[in-house]
């Protein structure tokens, strides 16, 4: 791959990166482990619900996991549920042909497993209100999801690199707060998939840094500046994400130190050479954004510690 200084069109970027997609697709297929959602669900714990089959309705006391774990599981599941919209967005942008197309379909198939597994688990264990969950799914999917960088290849690759890692951490930490080893094992399995997705996208953008460093740097700067979780459209997301942050499942500290910084390090953003003026400006913006994130994360940690101290003093 040759480095270029004149900006590449979106089509040229897709063509130039096709060989990298092929290589990383092969890599992905050789290391992705087959797994079965049904093996992670304790079916014998299940009971028939009310409705046509005349079982028992869900009640609050059915759930044995902490409320914040329920909140996080619902956010994670609704996020997975919006897969048709994500598929539409990446199929439109990356296309359905060649290695790009093979990846789009394979990725969609893997993601489809996540929603299936988590929903089965929650329903069988009666961990969440199934009626509220179904209504939330209808609302969320009816709104759909739109990639804010929908016609830009590198911006989209940068976004999914961060997003897959963010999702990995969110699943993993959600499993931890459930206090349920079976749920933890399921979410650790899902998180392992998300990690491989992150590696795939991160490697692609890594190649883009060699091909068109200034365009890649611009993409990363724009994406970190306005990054939002894919579940941002979920009803009550702001309130739910505060609870999730207070529980340490996903907060600004994790976002900065375990998502943004490690991915930037893999791309070596602060040592990339051959940048034009805008590429340099973009890199400066990334550095400034990391400083802002550091301040915001520390502020949040202080507030959270003060809140915990108040709660302990009260009890
Ligand atoms: Fe997923
Ligand atoms: Fe994923």
Tab-separated table of C-alpha atoms and ligand atoms in Angstrom:
chain	number	residue	atom	x	y	z
A	1	UNK	CA	0.000	0.000	0.000
A	2	UNK	CA	1.396	3.381	-0.958
A	3	UNK	CA	1.024	6.470	1.148
A	4	UNK	CA	-0.841	9.305	-0.495
A	5	UNK	CA	-1.065	13.010	0.209
A	6	UNK	CA	-4.037	13.831	-2.020
A	7	UNK	CA	-7.261	12.876	-0.245
A	8	UNK	CA	-8.757	9.588	-1.433
A	9	UNK	CA	-12.428	9.333	-2.357
A	10	UNK	CA	-14.663	6.995	-0.349
A	11	UNK	CA	-14.652	4.513	-3.243
A	12	UNK	CA	-10.868	4.649	-3.527
A	13	UNK	CA	-10.561	4.004	0.230
A	14	UNK	CA	-12.815	0.946	0.001
A	15	UNK	CA	-10.810	-0.394	-2.950
A	16	UNK	CA	-7.432	0.287	-1.364
A	17	UNK	CA	-8.469	-1.388	1.889
A	18	UNK	CA	-10.082	-4.455	0.313
A	19	UNK	CA	-6.897	-6.547	0.554
A	20	UNK	CA	-6.583	-5.624	4.241
A	21	UNK	CA	-10.191	-6.657	4.800
A	22	UNK	CA	-9.458	-9.993	3.177
A	23	UNK	CA	-6.412	-10.621	5.323
A	24	UNK	CA	-8.168	-9.669	8.549
A	25	UNK	CA	-11.266	-11.634	7.613
A	26	UNK	CA	-9.092	-14.748	7.253
A	27	UNK	CA	-7.461	-13.947	10.565
A	28	UNK	CA	-10.833	-13.458	12.228
A	29	UNK	CA	-12.254	-16.698	10.863
A	30	UNK	CA	-9.204	-18.634	12.014
A	31	UNK	CA	-9.387	-17.407	15.624
A	32	UNK	CA	-13.127	-16.845	16.234
A	33	UNK	CA	-14.388	-19.753	18.331
A	34	UNK	CA	-17.760	-21.297	17.567
A	35	UNK	CA	-20.126	-21.123	20.530
A	36	UNK	CA	-23.774	-21.875	21.210
A	37	UNK	CA	-26.120	-19.496	23.007
A	38	UNK	CA	-28.341	-22.332	24.298
A	39	UNK	CA	-25.447	-23.706	26.339
A	40	UNK	CA	-25.336	-20.524	28.432
A	41	UNK	CA	-29.000	-20.486	29.435
A	42	UNK	CA	-30.215	-22.358	32.572
A	43	UNK	CA	-33.395	-23.638	30.914
A	44	UNK	CA	-34.493	-25.753	33.893
A	45	UNK	CA	-34.923	-22.562	35.949
A	46	UNK	CA	-37.644	-21.370	33.565
A	47	UNK	CA	-41.370	-21.191	34.278
A	48	UNK	CA	-44.271	-20.532	31.918
A	49	UNK	CA	-45.544	-16.947	31.932
A	50	UNK	CA	-49.100	-15.691	32.028
A	51	UNK	CA	-50.901	-15.089	28.740
A	52	UNK	CA	-52.083	-17.778	26.316
A	53	UNK	CA	-50.318	-20.548	28.272
A	54	UNK	CA	-51.738	-19.520	31.647
A	55	UNK	CA	-48.528	-19.446	33.658
A	56	UNK	CA	-47.393	-16.917	36.215
A	57	UNK	CA	-46.853	-13.253	35.482
A	58	UNK	CA	-43.472	-11.704	36.177
A	59	UNK	CA	-43.128	-9.944	39.500
A	60	UNK	CA	-40.372	-7.768	40.865
A	61	UNK	CA	-39.406	-10.466	43.390
A	62	UNK	CA	-38.635	-12.936	40.562
A	63	UNK	CA	-35.414	-11.091	39.801
A	64	UNK	CA	-32.443	-11.990	41.932
A	65	UNK	CA	-29.877	-9.609	40.468
A	66	UNK	CA	-29.197	-5.997	41.546
A	67	UNK	CA	-31.272	-3.293	39.924
A	68	UNK	CA	-28.296	-1.632	38.256
A	69	UNK	CA	-27.329	-4.953	36.669
A	70	UNK	CA	-30.840	-5.187	35.269
A	71	UNK	CA	-30.573	-1.671	33.893
A	72	UNK	CA	-27.249	-2.448	32.228
A	73	UNK	CA	-28.501	-5.759	30.813
A	74	UNK	CA	-31.515	-4.013	29.302
A	75	UNK	CA	-29.339	-1.287	27.748
A	76	UNK	CA	-26.903	-3.882	26.401
A	77	UNK	CA	-29.663	-6.055	24.996
A	78	UNK	CA	-31.575	-3.188	23.369
A	79	UNK	CA	-28.273	-2.094	21.850
A	80	UNK	CA	-27.787	-5.581	20.378
A	81	UNK	CA	-31.434	-5.627	19.256
A	82	UNK	CA	-30.919	-2.756	16.854
A	83	UNK	CA	-28.782	-5.009	14.648
A	84	UNK	CA	-30.991	-4.627	11.548
A	85	UNK	CA	-30.220	-0.903	11.544
A	86	UNK	CA	-26.491	-1.484	12.034
A	87	UNK	CA	-26.492	-4.058	9.264
A	88	UNK	CA	-28.223	-1.602	6.972
A	89	UNK	CA	-25.673	1.094	7.755
A	90	UNK	CA	-22.554	-1.005	7.187
A	91	UNK	CA	-23.976	-2.880	4.193
A	92	UNK	CA	-24.759	0.468	2.584
A	93	UNK	CA	-21.337	1.901	3.342
A	94	UNK	CA	-19.039	-1.125	2.905
A	95	UNK	CA	-21.136	-2.916	0.266
A	96	UNK	CA	-22.219	-6.522	0.046
A	97	UNK	CA	-19.596	-7.751	-2.416
A	98	UNK	CA	-16.158	-9.271	-2.070
A	99	UNK	CA	-14.315	-9.385	1.233
A	100	UNK	CA	-16.181	-6.319	2.548
A	101	UNK	CA	-19.499	-8.061	1.933
A	102	UNK	CA	-18.342	-11.315	3.499
A	103	UNK	CA	-17.316	-9.404	6.620
A	104	UNK	CA	-20.597	-7.475	6.770
A	105	UNK	CA	-22.600	-10.698	6.746
A	106	UNK	CA	-20.329	-12.619	9.087
A	107	UNK	CA	-20.271	-9.761	11.594
A	108	UNK	CA	-24.068	-9.512	11.454
A	109	UNK	CA	-24.399	-13.253	12.089
A	110	UNK	CA	-22.114	-13.072	15.124
A	111	UNK	CA	-23.907	-10.055	16.544
A	112	UNK	CA	-27.245	-11.810	16.064
A	113	UNK	CA	-26.106	-14.447	18.528
A	114	UNK	CA	-25.620	-11.833	21.248
A	115	UNK	CA	-29.202	-10.619	21.323
A	116	UNK	CA	-30.526	-14.189	21.188
A	117	UNK	CA	-28.362	-15.381	24.050
A	118	UNK	CA	-28.996	-12.429	26.358
A	119	UNK	CA	-32.761	-12.393	25.745
A	120	UNK	CA	-33.085	-16.141	26.365
A	121	UNK	CA	-31.096	-15.786	29.552
A	122	UNK	CA	-33.142	-12.867	30.894
A	123	UNK	CA	-36.463	-14.473	30.049
A	124	UNK	CA	-35.673	-17.873	31.524
A	125	UNK	CA	-34.216	-16.493	34.735
A	126	UNK	CA	-36.967	-13.851	35.023
A	127	UNK	CA	-34.241	-11.293	35.599
A	128	UNK	CA	-36.201	-8.434	34.000
A	129	UNK	CA	-39.845	-7.577	33.318
A	130	UNK	CA	-40.453	-9.284	29.933
A	131	UNK	CA	-43.387	-7.030	29.034
A	132	UNK	CA	-41.451	-3.823	29.693
A	133	UNK	CA	-38.476	-5.286	27.820
A	134	UNK	CA	-40.545	-6.117	24.747
A	135	UNK	CA	-42.176	-2.699	24.729
A	136	UNK	CA	-38.761	-1.038	25.052
A	137	UNK	CA	-37.479	-3.149	22.149
A	138	UNK	CA	-40.385	-2.077	19.954
A	139	UNK	CA	-39.839	1.590	20.764
A	140	UNK	CA	-36.092	1.397	20.299
A	141	UNK	CA	-36.114	-0.544	17.034
A	142	UNK	CA	-38.930	1.576	15.645
A	143	UNK	CA	-36.690	4.607	16.015
A	144	UNK	CA	-33.839	2.810	14.219
A	145	UNK	CA	-30.198	3.760	14.302
A	146	UNK	CA	-28.335	6.064	12.003
A	147	UNK	CA	-24.564	6.185	11.689
A	148	UNK	CA	-23.671	9.843	12.190
A	149	UNK	CA	-20.693	9.334	9.851
A	150	UNK	CA	-22.746	7.283	7.409
A	151	UNK	CA	-20.998	8.226	4.191
A	152	UNK	CA	-17.434	8.335	5.489
A	153	UNK	CA	-15.462	5.093	5.498
A	154	UNK	CA	-12.643	6.120	7.838
A	155	UNK	CA	-14.896	7.892	10.320
A	156	UNK	CA	-17.067	4.793	10.464
A	157	UNK	CA	-14.058	2.514	10.954
A	158	UNK	CA	-12.798	4.747	13.749
A	159	UNK	CA	-16.229	4.779	15.378
A	160	UNK	CA	-16.669	1.007	15.358
A	161	UNK	CA	-13.130	0.463	16.656
A	162	UNK	CA	-14.004	2.445	19.792
A	163	UNK	CA	-17.598	1.224	19.948
A	164	UNK	CA	-16.764	-2.500	19.841
A	165	UNK	CA	-14.266	-2.055	22.661
A	166	UNK	CA	-16.730	0.048	24.660
A	167	UNK	CA	-19.342	-2.660	24.196
A	168	UNK	CA	-16.876	-5.325	25.269
A	169	UNK	CA	-16.136	-3.507	28.509
A	170	UNK	CA	-19.767	-2.778	29.170
A	171	UNK	CA	-20.767	-6.458	28.752
A	172	UNK	CA	-17.861	-7.669	30.863
A	173	UNK	CA	-18.525	-5.277	33.740
A	174	UNK	CA	-22.265	-5.887	33.588
A	175	UNK	CA	-21.581	-9.593	34.073
A	176	UNK	CA	-19.501	-8.760	37.119
A	177	UNK	CA	-22.218	-6.698	38.854
A	178	UNK	CA	-24.924	-9.330	38.320
A	179	UNK	CA	-23.198	-11.461	40.953
A	180	UNK	CA	-24.453	-14.461	38.962
A	181	UNK	CA	-21.624	-16.683	37.688
A	182	UNK	CA	-23.764	-18.027	34.817
A	183	UNK	CA	-24.651	-14.543	33.599
A	184	UNK	CA	-21.046	-13.493	34.001
A	185	UNK	CA	-19.900	-16.442	31.869
A	186	UNK	CA	-22.399	-15.572	29.133
A	187	UNK	CA	-21.428	-11.916	29.041
A	188	UNK	CA	-17.709	-12.774	29.106
A	189	UNK	CA	-18.346	-14.953	26.034
A	190	UNK	CA	-20.145	-12.089	24.280
A	191	UNK	CA	-17.382	-9.667	25.312
A	192	UNK	CA	-14.780	-11.945	23.700
A	193	UNK	CA	-16.631	-11.597	20.370
A	194	UNK	CA	-16.749	-7.817	20.712
A	195	UNK	CA	-13.020	-7.807	21.280
A	196	UNK	CA	-12.364	-9.622	18.011
A	197	UNK	CA	-14.664	-7.170	16.218
A	198	UNK	CA	-12.676	-4.304	17.686
A	199	UNK	CA	-9.390	-5.858	16.533
A	200	UNK	CA	-10.736	-6.263	12.993
A	201	UNK	CA	-11.811	-2.635	12.684
A	202	UNK	CA	-8.764	-1.327	14.507
A	203	UNK	CA	-6.469	-3.179	12.092
A	204	UNK	CA	-8.340	-1.715	9.135
A	205	UNK	CA	-8.001	1.812	10.391
A	206	UNK	CA	-4.372	1.044	11.237
A	207	UNK	CA	-3.849	0.265	7.538
A	208	UNK	CA	-5.661	3.483	6.652
A	209	UNK	CA	-3.122	5.386	8.758
A	210	UNK	CA	-0.404	4.014	6.468
A	211	UNK	CA	-2.392	4.742	3.325
A	212	UNK	CA	-3.834	8.180	4.073
A	213	UNK	CA	-2.530	9.353	7.458
A	214	UNK	CA	-4.085	12.809	7.444
A	215	UNK	CA	-7.523	11.537	6.474
A	216	UNK	CA	-7.297	8.822	9.129
A	217	UNK	CA	-6.198	11.340	11.780
A	218	UNK	CA	-9.065	13.660	10.872
A	219	UNK	CA	-11.522	10.760	11.141
A	220	UNK	CA	-10.255	9.775	14.585
A	221	UNK	CA	-10.303	13.371	15.863
A	222	UNK	CA	-13.887	13.893	14.718
A	223	UNK	CA	-15.058	10.574	16.131
A	224	UNK	CA	-13.513	10.887	19.598
A	225	UNK	CA	-14.891	14.421	19.862
A	226	UNK	CA	-18.524	13.369	19.530
A	227	UNK	CA	-18.452	9.685	20.525
A	228	UNK	CA	-21.720	8.321	21.824
A	229	UNK	CA	-22.670	4.768	22.696
A	230	UNK	CA	-24.839	3.059	20.067
A	231	UNK	CA	-27.655	2.746	22.618
A	232	UNK	CA	-27.959	6.520	22.972
A	233	UNK	CA	-31.472	6.481	21.464
A	234	UNK	CA	-32.842	4.105	24.141
A	235	UNK	CA	-35.695	5.625	26.141
A	236	UNK	CA	-34.320	7.042	29.397
A	237	UNK	CA	-30.733	6.506	28.216
A	238	UNK	CA	-29.340	9.536	30.093
A	239	UNK	CA	-30.751	8.358	33.413
A	240	UNK	CA	-29.732	4.758	32.787
A	241	UNK	CA	-26.194	5.680	31.801
A	242	UNK	CA	-25.742	7.664	35.024
A	243	UNK	CA	-26.681	4.558	37.033
A	244	UNK	CA	-24.328	2.476	34.872
A	245	UNK	CA	-21.517	4.989	35.433
A	246	UNK	CA	-22.099	5.185	39.201
A	247	UNK	CA	-21.805	1.390	39.362
A	248	UNK	CA	-18.496	1.527	37.482
A	249	UNK	CA	-19.866	-0.547	34.590
A	250	UNK	CA	-19.110	2.126	32.024
A	251	UNK	CA	-17.940	5.581	32.989
A	252	UNK	CA	-15.680	8.337	31.696
A	253	UNK	CA	-12.599	6.841	33.345
A	254	UNK	CA	-13.144	3.509	31.611
A	255	UNK	CA	-13.982	5.301	28.386
A	256	UNK	CA	-10.762	7.267	28.435
A	257	UNK	CA	-8.323	4.748	29.897
A	258	UNK	CA	-9.666	1.441	28.600
A	259	UNK	CA	-11.229	2.410	25.289
A	260	UNK	CA	-9.862	5.607	23.744
A	261	UNK	CA	-6.245	5.523	24.945
A	262	UNK	CA	-5.466	1.846	24.147
A	263	UNK	CA	-6.887	2.135	20.628
A	264	UNK	CA	-5.015	5.388	19.955
A	265	UNK	CA	-1.851	3.685	21.185
A	266	UNK	CA	-2.303	0.810	18.743
A	267	UNK	CA	-2.476	3.330	15.916
A	268	UNK	CA	0.538	5.161	17.283
A	269	UNK	CA	-1.295	8.429	16.641
A	270	UNK	CA	1.293	10.585	18.377
A	271	UNK	CA	4.130	9.188	16.252
A	272	UNK	CA	2.429	9.100	12.856
A	273	UNK	CA	4.493	10.896	10.203
A	274	UNK	CA	3.625	12.469	6.871
A	275	UNK	CA	0.682	14.543	8.120
A	276	UNK	CA	-0.505	17.632	6.273
A	277	UNK	CA	-1.689	20.778	8.106
A	278	UNK	CA	-5.146	19.397	8.774
A	279	UNK	CA	-3.705	16.072	9.939
A	280	UNK	CA	-1.527	17.923	12.454
A	281	UNK	CA	-4.488	20.009	13.588
A	282	UNK	CA	-6.532	16.838	14.015
A	283	UNK	CA	-3.796	15.277	16.149
A	284	UNK	CA	-3.693	18.403	18.353
A	285	UNK	CA	-7.458	18.117	18.766
A	286	UNK	CA	-7.107	14.498	19.868
A	287	UNK	CA	-4.496	15.478	22.480
A	288	UNK	CA	-6.701	18.305	23.763
A	289	UNK	CA	-9.674	15.970	23.909
A	290	UNK	CA	-7.716	13.454	25.994
A	291	UNK	CA	-6.924	16.241	28.462
A	292	UNK	CA	-10.595	17.237	28.622
A	293	UNK	CA	-11.580	13.624	29.178
A	294	UNK	CA	-9.011	13.303	31.949
A	295	UNK	CA	-10.446	16.308	33.781
A	296	UNK	CA	-14.038	15.164	33.312
A	297	UNK	CA	-13.214	11.615	34.416
A	298	UNK	CA	-11.454	12.833	37.575
A	299	UNK	CA	-14.327	15.161	38.384
A	300	UNK	CA	-16.791	12.313	38.019
A	301	UNK	CA	-14.694	10.017	40.203
A	302	UNK	CA	-14.545	12.655	42.946
A	303	UNK	CA	-18.309	13.175	42.831
A	304	UNK	CA	-18.926	9.442	42.904
A	305	UNK	CA	-16.600	8.965	45.883
A	306	UNK	CA	-18.313	11.828	47.751
A	307	UNK	CA	-21.706	10.309	47.012
A	308	UNK	CA	-20.587	6.915	48.264
A	309	UNK	CA	-19.206	8.485	51.450
A	310	UNK	CA	-22.554	10.253	52.022
A	311	UNK	CA	-24.467	7.007	51.512
A	312	UNK	CA	-22.178	5.111	53.879
A	313	UNK	CA	-22.479	7.830	56.524
A	314	UNK	CA	-26.257	7.694	56.289
A	315	UNK	CA	-26.522	3.926	56.662
B	1	LIG	FE1	-22.680	-7.570	20.169
B	2	LIG	FE1	-19.470	-6.538	18.124
